[in-house]
mmCIF file of C-alpha atoms and ligand atoms in Angstrom:
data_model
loop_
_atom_site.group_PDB
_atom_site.id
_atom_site.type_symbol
_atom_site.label_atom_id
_atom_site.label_comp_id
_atom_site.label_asym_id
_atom_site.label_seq_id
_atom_site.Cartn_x
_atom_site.Cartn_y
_atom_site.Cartn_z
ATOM 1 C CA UNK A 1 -19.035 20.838 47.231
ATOM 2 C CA UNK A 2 -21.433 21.807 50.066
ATOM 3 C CA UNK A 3 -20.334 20.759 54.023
ATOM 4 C CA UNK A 4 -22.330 18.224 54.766
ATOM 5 C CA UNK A 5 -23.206 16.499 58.410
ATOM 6 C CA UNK A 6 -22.208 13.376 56.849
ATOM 7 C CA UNK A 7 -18.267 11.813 57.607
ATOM 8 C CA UNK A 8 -15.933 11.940 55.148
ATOM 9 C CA UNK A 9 -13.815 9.228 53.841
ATOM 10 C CA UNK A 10 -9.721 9.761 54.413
ATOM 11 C CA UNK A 11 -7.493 9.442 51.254
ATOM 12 C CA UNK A 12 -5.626 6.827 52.852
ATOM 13 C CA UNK A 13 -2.336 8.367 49.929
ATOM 14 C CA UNK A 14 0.157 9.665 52.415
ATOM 15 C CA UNK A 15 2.399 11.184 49.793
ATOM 16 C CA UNK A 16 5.506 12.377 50.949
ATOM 17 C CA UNK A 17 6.001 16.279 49.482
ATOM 18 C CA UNK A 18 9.031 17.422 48.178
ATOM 19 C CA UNK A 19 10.498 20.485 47.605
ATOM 20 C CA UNK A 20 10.390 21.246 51.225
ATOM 21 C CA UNK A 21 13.018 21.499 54.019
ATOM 22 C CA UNK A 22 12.940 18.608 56.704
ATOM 23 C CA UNK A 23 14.548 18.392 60.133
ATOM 24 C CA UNK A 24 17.287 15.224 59.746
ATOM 25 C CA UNK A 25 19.131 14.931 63.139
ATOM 26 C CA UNK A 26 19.396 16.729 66.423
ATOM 27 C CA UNK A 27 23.125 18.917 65.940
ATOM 28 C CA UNK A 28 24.232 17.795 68.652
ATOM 29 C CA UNK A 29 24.356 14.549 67.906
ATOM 30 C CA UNK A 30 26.485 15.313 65.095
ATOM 31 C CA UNK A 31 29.838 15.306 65.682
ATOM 32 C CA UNK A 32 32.793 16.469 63.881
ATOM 33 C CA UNK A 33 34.750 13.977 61.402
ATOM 34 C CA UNK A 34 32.382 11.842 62.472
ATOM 35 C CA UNK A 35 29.423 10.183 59.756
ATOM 36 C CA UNK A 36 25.969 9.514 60.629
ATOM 37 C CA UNK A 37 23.140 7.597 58.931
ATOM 38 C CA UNK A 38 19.950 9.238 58.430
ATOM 39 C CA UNK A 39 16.514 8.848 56.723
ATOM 40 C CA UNK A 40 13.900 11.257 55.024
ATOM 41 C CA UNK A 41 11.149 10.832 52.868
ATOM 42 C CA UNK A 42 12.871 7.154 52.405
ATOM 43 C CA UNK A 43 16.139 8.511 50.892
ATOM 44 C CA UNK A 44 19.209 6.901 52.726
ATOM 45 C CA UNK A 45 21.307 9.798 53.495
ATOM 46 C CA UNK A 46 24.588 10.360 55.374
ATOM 47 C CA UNK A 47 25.568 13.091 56.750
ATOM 48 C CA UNK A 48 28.380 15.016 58.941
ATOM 49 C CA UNK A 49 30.468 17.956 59.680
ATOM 50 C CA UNK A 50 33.158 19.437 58.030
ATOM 51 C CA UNK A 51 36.237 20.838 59.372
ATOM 52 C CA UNK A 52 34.800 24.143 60.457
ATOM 53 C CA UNK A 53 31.873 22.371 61.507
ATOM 54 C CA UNK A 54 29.213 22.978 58.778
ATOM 55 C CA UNK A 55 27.099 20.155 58.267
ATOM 56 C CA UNK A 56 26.641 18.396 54.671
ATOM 57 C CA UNK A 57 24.474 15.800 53.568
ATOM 58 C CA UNK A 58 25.374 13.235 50.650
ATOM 59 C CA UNK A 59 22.891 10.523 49.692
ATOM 60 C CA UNK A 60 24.066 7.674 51.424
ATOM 61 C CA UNK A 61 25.218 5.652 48.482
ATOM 62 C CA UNK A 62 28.292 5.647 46.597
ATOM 63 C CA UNK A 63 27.421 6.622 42.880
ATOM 64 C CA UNK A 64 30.024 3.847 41.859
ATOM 65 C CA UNK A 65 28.581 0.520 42.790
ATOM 66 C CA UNK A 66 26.262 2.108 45.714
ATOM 67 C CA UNK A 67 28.334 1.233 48.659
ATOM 68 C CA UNK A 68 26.820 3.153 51.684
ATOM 69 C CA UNK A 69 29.239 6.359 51.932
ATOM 70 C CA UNK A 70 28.621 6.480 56.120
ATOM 71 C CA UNK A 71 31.082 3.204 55.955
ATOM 72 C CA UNK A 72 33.747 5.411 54.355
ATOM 73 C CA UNK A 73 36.555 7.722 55.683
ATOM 74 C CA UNK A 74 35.747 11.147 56.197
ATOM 75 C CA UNK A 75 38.953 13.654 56.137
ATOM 76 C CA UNK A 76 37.102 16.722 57.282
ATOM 77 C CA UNK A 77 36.627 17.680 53.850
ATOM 78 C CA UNK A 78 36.008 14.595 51.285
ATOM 79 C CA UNK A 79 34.425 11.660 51.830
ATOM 80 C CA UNK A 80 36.318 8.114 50.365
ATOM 81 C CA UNK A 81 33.899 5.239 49.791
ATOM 82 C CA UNK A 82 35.333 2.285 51.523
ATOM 83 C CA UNK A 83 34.598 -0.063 48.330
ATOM 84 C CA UNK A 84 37.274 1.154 45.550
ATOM 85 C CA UNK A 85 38.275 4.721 47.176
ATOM 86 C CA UNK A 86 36.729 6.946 45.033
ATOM 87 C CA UNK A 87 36.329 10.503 46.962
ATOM 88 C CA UNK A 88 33.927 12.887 46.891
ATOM 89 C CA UNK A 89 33.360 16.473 48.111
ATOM 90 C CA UNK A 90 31.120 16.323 51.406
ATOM 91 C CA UNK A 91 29.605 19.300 50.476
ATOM 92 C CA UNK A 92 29.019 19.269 46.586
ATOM 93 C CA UNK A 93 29.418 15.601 46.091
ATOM 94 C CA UNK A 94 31.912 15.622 43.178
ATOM 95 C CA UNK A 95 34.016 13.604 42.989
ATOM 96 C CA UNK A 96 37.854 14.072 43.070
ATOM 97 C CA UNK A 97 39.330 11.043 42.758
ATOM 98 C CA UNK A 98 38.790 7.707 41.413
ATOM 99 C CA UNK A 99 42.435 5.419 42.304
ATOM 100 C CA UNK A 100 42.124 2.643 39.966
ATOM 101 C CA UNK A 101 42.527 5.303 36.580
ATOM 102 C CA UNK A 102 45.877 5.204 35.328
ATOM 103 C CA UNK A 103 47.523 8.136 33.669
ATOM 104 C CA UNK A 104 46.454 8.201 30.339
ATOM 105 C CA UNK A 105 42.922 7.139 31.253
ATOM 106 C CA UNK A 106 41.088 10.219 30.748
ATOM 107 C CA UNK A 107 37.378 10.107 32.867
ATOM 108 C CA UNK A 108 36.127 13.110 33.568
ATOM 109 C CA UNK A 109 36.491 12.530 37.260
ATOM 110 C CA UNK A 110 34.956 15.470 37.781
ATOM 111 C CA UNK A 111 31.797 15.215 35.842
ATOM 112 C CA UNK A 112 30.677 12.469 38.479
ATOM 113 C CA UNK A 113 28.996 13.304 41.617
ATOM 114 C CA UNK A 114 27.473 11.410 44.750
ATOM 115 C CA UNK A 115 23.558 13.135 45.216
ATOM 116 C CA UNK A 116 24.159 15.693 47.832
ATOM 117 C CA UNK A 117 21.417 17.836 49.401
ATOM 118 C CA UNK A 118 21.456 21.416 50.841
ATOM 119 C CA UNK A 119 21.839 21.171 54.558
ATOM 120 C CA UNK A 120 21.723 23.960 57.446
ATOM 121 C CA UNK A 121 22.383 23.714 61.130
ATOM 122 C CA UNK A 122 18.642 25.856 62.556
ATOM 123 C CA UNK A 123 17.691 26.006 66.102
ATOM 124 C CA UNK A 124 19.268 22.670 67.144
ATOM 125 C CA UNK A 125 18.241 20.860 64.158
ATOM 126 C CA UNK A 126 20.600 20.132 60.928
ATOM 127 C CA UNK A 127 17.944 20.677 58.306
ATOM 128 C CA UNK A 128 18.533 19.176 54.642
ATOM 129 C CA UNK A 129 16.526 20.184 51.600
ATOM 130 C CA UNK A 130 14.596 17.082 49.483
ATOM 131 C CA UNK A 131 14.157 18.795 46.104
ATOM 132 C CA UNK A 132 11.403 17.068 43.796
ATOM 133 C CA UNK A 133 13.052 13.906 41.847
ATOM 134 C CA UNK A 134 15.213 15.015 38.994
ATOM 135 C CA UNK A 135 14.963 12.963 35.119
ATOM 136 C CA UNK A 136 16.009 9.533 35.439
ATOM 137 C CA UNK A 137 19.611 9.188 34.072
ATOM 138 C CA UNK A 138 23.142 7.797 35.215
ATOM 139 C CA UNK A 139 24.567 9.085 38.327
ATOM 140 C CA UNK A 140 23.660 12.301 40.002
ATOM 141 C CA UNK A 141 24.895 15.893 38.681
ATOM 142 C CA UNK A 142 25.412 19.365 40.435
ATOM 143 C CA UNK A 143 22.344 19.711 43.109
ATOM 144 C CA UNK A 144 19.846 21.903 43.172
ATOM 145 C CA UNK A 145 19.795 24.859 45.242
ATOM 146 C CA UNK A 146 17.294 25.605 47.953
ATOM 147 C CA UNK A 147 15.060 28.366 47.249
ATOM 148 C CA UNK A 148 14.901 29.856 50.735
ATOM 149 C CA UNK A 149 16.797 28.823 54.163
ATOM 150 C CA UNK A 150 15.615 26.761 56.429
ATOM 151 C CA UNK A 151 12.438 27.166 58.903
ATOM 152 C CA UNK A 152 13.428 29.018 61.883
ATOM 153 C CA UNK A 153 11.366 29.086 65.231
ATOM 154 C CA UNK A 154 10.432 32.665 65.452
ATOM 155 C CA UNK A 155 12.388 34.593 69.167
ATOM 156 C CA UNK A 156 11.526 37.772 69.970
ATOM 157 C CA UNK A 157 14.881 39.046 70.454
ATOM 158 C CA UNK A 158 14.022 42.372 72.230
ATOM 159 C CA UNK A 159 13.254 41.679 75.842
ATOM 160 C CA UNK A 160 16.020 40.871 78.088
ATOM 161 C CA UNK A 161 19.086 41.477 75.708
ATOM 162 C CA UNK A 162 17.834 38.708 73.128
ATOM 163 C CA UNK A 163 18.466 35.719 75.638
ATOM 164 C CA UNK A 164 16.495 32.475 75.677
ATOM 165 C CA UNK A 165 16.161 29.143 76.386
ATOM 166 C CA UNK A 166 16.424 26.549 73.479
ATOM 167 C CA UNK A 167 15.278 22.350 74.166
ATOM 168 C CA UNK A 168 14.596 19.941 71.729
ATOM 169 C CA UNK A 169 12.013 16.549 72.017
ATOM 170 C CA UNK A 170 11.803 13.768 69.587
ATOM 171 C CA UNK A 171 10.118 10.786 69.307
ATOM 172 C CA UNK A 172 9.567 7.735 66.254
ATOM 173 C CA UNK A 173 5.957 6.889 65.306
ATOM 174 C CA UNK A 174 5.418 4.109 63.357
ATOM 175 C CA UNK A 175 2.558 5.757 61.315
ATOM 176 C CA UNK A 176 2.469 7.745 58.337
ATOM 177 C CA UNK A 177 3.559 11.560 57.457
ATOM 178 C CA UNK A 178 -0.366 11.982 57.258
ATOM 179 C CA UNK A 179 -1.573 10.243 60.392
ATOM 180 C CA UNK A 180 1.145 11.710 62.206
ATOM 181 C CA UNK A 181 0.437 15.271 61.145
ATOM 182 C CA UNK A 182 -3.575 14.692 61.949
ATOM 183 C CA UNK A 183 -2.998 13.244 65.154
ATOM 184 C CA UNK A 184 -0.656 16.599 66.125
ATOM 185 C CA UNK A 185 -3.422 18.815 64.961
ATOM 186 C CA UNK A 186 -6.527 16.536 66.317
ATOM 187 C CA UNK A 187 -7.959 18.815 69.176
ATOM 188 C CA UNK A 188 -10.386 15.564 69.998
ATOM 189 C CA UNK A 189 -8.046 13.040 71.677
ATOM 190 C CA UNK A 190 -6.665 15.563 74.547
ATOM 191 C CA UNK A 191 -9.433 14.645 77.398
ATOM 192 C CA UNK A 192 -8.695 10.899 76.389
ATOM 193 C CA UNK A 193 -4.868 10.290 75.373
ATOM 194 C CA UNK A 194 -3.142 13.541 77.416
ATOM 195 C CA UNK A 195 -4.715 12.647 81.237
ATOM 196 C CA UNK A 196 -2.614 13.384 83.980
ATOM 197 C CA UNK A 197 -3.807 14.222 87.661
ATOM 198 C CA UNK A 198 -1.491 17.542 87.355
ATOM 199 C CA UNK A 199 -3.528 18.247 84.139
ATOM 200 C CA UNK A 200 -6.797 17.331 82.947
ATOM 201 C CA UNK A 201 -8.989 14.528 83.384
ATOM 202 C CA UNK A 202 -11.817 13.215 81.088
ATOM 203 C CA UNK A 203 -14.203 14.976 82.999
ATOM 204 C CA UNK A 204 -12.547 18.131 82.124
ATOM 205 C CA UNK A 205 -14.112 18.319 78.704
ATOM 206 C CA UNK A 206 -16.106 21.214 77.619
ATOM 207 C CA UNK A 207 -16.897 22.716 74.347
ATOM 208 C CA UNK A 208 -15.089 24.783 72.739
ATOM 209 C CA UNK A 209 -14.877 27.807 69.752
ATOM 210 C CA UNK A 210 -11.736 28.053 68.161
ATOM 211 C CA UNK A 211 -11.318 31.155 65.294
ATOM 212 C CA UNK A 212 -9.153 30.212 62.350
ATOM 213 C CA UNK A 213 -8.072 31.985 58.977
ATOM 214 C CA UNK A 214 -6.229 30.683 55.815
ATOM 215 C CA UNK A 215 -2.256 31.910 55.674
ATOM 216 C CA UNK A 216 -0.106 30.775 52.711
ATOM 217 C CA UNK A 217 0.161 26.987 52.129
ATOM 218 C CA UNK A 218 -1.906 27.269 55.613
ATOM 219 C CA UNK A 219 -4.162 28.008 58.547
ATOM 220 C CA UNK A 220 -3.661 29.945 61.496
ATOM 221 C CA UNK A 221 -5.748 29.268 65.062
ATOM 222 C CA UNK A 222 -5.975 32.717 66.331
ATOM 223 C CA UNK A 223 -6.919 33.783 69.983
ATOM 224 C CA UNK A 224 -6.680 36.490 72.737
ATOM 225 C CA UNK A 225 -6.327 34.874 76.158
ATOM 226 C CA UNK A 226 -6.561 31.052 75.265
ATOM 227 C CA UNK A 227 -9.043 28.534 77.083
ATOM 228 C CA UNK A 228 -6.041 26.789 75.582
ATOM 229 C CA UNK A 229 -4.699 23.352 76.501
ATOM 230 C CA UNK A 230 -1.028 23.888 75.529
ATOM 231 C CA UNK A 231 1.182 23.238 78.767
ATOM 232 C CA UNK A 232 2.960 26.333 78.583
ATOM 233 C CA UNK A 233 0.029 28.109 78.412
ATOM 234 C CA UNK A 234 -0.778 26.809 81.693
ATOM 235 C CA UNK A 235 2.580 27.813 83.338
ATOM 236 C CA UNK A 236 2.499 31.104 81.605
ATOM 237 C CA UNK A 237 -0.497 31.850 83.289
ATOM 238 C CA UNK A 238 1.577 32.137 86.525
ATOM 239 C CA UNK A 239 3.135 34.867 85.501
ATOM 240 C CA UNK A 240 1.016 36.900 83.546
ATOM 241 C CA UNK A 241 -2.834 37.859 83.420
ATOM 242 C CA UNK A 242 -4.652 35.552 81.779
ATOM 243 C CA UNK A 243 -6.310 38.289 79.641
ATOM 244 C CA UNK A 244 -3.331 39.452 78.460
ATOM 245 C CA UNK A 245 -1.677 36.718 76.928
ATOM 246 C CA UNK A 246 -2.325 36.022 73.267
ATOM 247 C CA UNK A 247 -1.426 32.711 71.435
ATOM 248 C CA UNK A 248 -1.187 31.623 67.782
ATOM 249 C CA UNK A 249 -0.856 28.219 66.185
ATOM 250 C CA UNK A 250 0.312 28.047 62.417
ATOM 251 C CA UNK A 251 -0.173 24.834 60.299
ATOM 252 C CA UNK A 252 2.072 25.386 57.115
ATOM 253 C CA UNK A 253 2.793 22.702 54.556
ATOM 254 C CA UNK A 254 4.448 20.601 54.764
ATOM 255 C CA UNK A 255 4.572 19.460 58.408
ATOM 256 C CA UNK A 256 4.894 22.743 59.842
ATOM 257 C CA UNK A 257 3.658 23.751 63.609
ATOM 258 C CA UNK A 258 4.263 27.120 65.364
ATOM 259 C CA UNK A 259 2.973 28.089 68.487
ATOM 260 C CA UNK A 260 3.706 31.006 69.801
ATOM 261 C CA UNK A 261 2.333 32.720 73.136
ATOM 262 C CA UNK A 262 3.028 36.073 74.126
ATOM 263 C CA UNK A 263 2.526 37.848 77.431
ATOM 264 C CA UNK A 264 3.648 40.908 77.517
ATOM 265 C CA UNK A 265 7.711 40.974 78.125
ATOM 266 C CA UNK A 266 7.317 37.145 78.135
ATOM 267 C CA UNK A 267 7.460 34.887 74.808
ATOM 268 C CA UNK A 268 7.143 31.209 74.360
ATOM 269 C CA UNK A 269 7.742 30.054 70.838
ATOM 270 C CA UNK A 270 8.010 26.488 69.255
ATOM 271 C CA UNK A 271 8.459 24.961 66.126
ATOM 272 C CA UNK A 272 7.019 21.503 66.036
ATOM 273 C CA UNK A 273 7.772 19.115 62.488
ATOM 274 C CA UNK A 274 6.491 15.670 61.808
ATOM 275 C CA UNK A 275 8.868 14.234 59.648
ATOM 276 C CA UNK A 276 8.211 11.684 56.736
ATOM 277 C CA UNK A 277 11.122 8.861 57.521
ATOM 278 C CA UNK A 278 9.509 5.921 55.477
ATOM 279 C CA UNK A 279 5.895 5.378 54.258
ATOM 280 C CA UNK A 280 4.657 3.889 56.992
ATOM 281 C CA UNK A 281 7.077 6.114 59.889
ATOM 282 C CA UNK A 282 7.472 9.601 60.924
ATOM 283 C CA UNK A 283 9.021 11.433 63.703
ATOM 284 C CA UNK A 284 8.140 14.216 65.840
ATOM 285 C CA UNK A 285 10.514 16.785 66.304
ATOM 286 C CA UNK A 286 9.189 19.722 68.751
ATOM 287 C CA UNK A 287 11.885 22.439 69.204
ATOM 288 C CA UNK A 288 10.759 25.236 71.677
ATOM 289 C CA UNK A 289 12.281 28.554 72.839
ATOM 290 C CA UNK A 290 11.714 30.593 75.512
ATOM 291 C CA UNK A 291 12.221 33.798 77.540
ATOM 292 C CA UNK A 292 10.655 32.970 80.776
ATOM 293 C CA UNK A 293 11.434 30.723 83.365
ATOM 294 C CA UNK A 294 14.659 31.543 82.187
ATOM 295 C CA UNK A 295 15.724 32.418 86.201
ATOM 296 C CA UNK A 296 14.048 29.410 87.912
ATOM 297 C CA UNK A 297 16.452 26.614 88.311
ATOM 298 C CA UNK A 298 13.672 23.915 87.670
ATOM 299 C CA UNK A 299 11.921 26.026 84.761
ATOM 300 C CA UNK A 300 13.219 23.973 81.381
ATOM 301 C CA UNK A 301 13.293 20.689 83.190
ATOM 302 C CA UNK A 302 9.409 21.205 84.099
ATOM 303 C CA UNK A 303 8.802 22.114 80.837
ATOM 304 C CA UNK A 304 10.759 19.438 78.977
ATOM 305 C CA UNK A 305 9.072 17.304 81.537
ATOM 306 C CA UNK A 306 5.302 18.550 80.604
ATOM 307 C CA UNK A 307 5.934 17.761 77.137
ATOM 308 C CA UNK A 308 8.045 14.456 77.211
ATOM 309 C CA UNK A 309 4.872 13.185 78.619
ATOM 310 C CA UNK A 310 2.661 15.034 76.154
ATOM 311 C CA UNK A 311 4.992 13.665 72.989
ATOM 312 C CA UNK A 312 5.106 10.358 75.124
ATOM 313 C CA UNK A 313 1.528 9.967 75.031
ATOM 314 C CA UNK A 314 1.121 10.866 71.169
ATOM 315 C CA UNK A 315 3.821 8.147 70.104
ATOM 316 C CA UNK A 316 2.286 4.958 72.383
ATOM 317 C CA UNK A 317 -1.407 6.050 70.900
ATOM 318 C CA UNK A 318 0.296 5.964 67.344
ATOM 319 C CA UNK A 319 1.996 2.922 68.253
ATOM 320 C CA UNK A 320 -0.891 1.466 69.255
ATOM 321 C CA UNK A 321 -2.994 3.117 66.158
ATOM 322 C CA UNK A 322 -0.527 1.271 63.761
ATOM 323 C CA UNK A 323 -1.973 -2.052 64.277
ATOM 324 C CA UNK A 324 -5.481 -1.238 63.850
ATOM 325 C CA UNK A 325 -3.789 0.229 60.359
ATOM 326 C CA UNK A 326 -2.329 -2.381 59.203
ATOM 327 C CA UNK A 327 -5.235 -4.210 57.670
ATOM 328 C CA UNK A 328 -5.978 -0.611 55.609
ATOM 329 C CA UNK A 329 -9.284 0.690 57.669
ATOM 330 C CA UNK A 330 -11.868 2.500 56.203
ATOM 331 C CA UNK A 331 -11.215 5.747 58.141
ATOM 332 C CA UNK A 332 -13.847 8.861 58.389
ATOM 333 C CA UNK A 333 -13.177 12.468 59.018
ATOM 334 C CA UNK A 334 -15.673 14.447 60.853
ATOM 335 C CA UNK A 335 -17.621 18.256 61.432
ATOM 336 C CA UNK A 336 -15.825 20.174 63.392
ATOM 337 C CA UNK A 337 -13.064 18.200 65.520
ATOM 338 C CA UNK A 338 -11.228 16.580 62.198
ATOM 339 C CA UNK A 339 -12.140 20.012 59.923
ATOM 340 C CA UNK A 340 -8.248 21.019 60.074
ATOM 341 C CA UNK A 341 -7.219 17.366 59.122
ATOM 342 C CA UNK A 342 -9.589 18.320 55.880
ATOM 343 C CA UNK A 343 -7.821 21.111 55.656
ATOM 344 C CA UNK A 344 -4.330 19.547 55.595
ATOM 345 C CA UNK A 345 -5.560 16.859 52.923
ATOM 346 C CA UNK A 346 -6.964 19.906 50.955
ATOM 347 C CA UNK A 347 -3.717 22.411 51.030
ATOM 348 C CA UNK A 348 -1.920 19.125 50.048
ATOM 349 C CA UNK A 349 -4.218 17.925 47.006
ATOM 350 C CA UNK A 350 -3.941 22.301 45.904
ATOM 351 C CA UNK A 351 -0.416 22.114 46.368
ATOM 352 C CA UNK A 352 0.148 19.271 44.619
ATOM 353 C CA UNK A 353 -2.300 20.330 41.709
ATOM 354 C CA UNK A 354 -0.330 23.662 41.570
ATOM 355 C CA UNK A 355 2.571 21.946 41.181
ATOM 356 C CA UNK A 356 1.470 19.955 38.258
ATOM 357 C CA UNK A 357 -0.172 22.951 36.190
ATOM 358 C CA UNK A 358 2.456 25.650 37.145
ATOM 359 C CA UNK A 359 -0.465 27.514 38.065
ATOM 360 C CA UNK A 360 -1.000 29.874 41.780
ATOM 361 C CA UNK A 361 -2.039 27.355 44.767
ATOM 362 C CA UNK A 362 -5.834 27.386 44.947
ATOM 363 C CA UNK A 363 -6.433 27.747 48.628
ATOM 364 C CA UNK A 364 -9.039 25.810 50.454
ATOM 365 C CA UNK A 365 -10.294 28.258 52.422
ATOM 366 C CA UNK A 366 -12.007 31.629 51.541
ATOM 367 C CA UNK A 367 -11.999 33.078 54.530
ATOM 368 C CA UNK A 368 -11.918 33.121 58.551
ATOM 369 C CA UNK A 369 -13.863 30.026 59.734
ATOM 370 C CA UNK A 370 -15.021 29.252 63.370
ATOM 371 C CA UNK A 371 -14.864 25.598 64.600
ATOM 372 C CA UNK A 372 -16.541 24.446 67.598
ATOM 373 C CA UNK A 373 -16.258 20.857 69.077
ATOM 374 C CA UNK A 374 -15.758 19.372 72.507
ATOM 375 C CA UNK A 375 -12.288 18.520 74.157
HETATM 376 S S1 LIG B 401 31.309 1.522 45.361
HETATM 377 FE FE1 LIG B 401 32.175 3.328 46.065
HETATM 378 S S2 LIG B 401 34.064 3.390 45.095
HETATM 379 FE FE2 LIG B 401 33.146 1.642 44.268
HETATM 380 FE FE1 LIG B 402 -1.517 14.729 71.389
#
């Protein structure tokens, strides 16, 4: 279809992929021998520690009579649902004991399992796996494995003997997975949602010529000393020459966004995730690392500070966005300010269509494309 000057109408879907990886909780907020409710792509889960401190993650409903398993008792190794006792692995989900068989009762106790999901502790997130919804049937069985690990931020562990600086933000919006993920990747609200005296005002805006290039399930914004307006970007440039620092932002499916900003010696990486909670929620997770500012006593609290506000900002405008949603809008999409949203609605529709014929993802793009707009 040729680009046209024209807007676009938004598939208003918001399908919620699977088959992907998803931050669930903050790790340290969860404890040992301790249960904690949690929800992704509207699947009720529960999940914990064991013993040695490995996180699990169990649907959070007994397979029995679907008592929520967070209101059982948790040994540091199985799980007992509160309702008749049965017990189940924390890790696996089979179960191991069911009280009210007698002795000549012969149930394959073991045959029965709660749905558990693979789970991994990454960069201050415990991560569980959602793998695509298996046949409809009684009960759950073994789970599927993941087919890689878990999204890590990227660190560049060379300079200064590997150390950095790990802090984690994260913040409910009551939108969906799509609106959230447009509105992180919208370059057009900055000059009017992110104003701060210390940053930017409206007046600020100028246009702008962005280069980008299709990576897989994907697009990368490349550039050689940014006109950027990421905040580290604008710290970083106290320390290094502007025309030496270099900065990449990668949008992978499904809610995937690295930046990462290099100045010589001096790295600043984060992984940013908008999580599908509910169809209608989503939460922003941004975990950054870092290797400078490491010596200056204020350095993570200014930055944590820079983008509470940012993150701040993005949740009241969704809040706010919600109710002029409610009534289902006809929305529009337009040339060049909303072209990555396309994009994300495009890599979504290929993925999805390469899902259902087995065949290679189509990508949308062919090639590098430069966007200009105004912000
Ligand atoms: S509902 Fe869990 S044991 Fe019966
Ligand atoms: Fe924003």
């Amino acid at each position: 279809m040729p680009e046209l000057d024209s807007p676009q109408r938004q598939a208003p879907d918001a399908l919620m992929l699977t088959g992907f990886w998803y931050r669930a909780l903050p790790a340290d907020r969860v404890h040992r021998n301790q249960l904690h409710k949690a929800m992704l792509l509207e699947i009720p889960l529960v999940i914990g520690r064991d013993r040695a401190g490995h996180p699990f993650a169990l649907r959070d409903a007994c397979p029995h009579r679907g008592m929520p398993l967070h209101c059982g008792n948790f040994d540091g190794e199985n799980l007992e649902c509160s309702y008749h006792g049965w017990t189940f692995d924390a890790h696996n989900g089979q179960c191991q004991l069911i009280p009210s068989l007698t002795a000549d009762q012969n149930l394959k106790v073991d045959r029965i399992y709660a749905g558990s999901y693979p789970c991994e502790e990454q960069d201050g997130f415990v991560w569980v796996y959602i793998p695509d919804p298996g046949p409809q049937g009684a009960g759950f069985g073994m789970r599927e494995e993941a087919p890689e690990p878990a999204p890590e931020i990227e660190k560049f562990g060379e300079t200064f003997g590997g150390k950095y600086k790990l802090a984690y933000l994260t913040a409910d919006m009551p939108v969906s997975i799509d609106h959230g993920i447009i509105g992180l990747m919208d370059p057009a609200h900055g000059p009017f949602v992110h104003q701060a005296w210390w940053w930017r005002s409206r007046h600020s805006i100028h246009e702008k010529q962005k280069n980008f290039e299709p990576i897989p399930n994907g697009f990368r914004m490349s550039a050689h000393t940014p006109s950027s307006n990421s905040a580290p970007y604008k710290l970083l440039r106290l320390y290094a020459a502007a025309d030496s620092i270099t900065t990449t932002i990668d949008f992978v499916l499904p809610n995937l966004r690295r930046e990462i900003i290099r100045a010589g010696k001096y790295w600043f990486s984060s992984l940013t995730t908008v999580t599908p909670i509910r169809r209608n929620q989503c939460r922003i997770d941004v975990v950054a690392a870092w290797n400078i500012f490491r010596w200056l006593p204020f350095g993570p609290e200014l930055l944590k500070f820079v983008f509470a506000k940012f993150v701040e900002q993005d949740r009241r405008t969704m809040e706010l966005q919600a109710e002029g949603l409610q009534h289902n809008p006809h929305l529009m999409l337009i040339d060049d300010a909303d072209r990555p949203a396309k994009w994300y609605f495009q890599l979504k529709a290929a993925h999805l269509e390469a899902k259902s014929t087995g065949g290679e993802m189509k990508h949308p793009m062919t090639g590098p494309v430069t966007l200009k707009w105004r912000s």
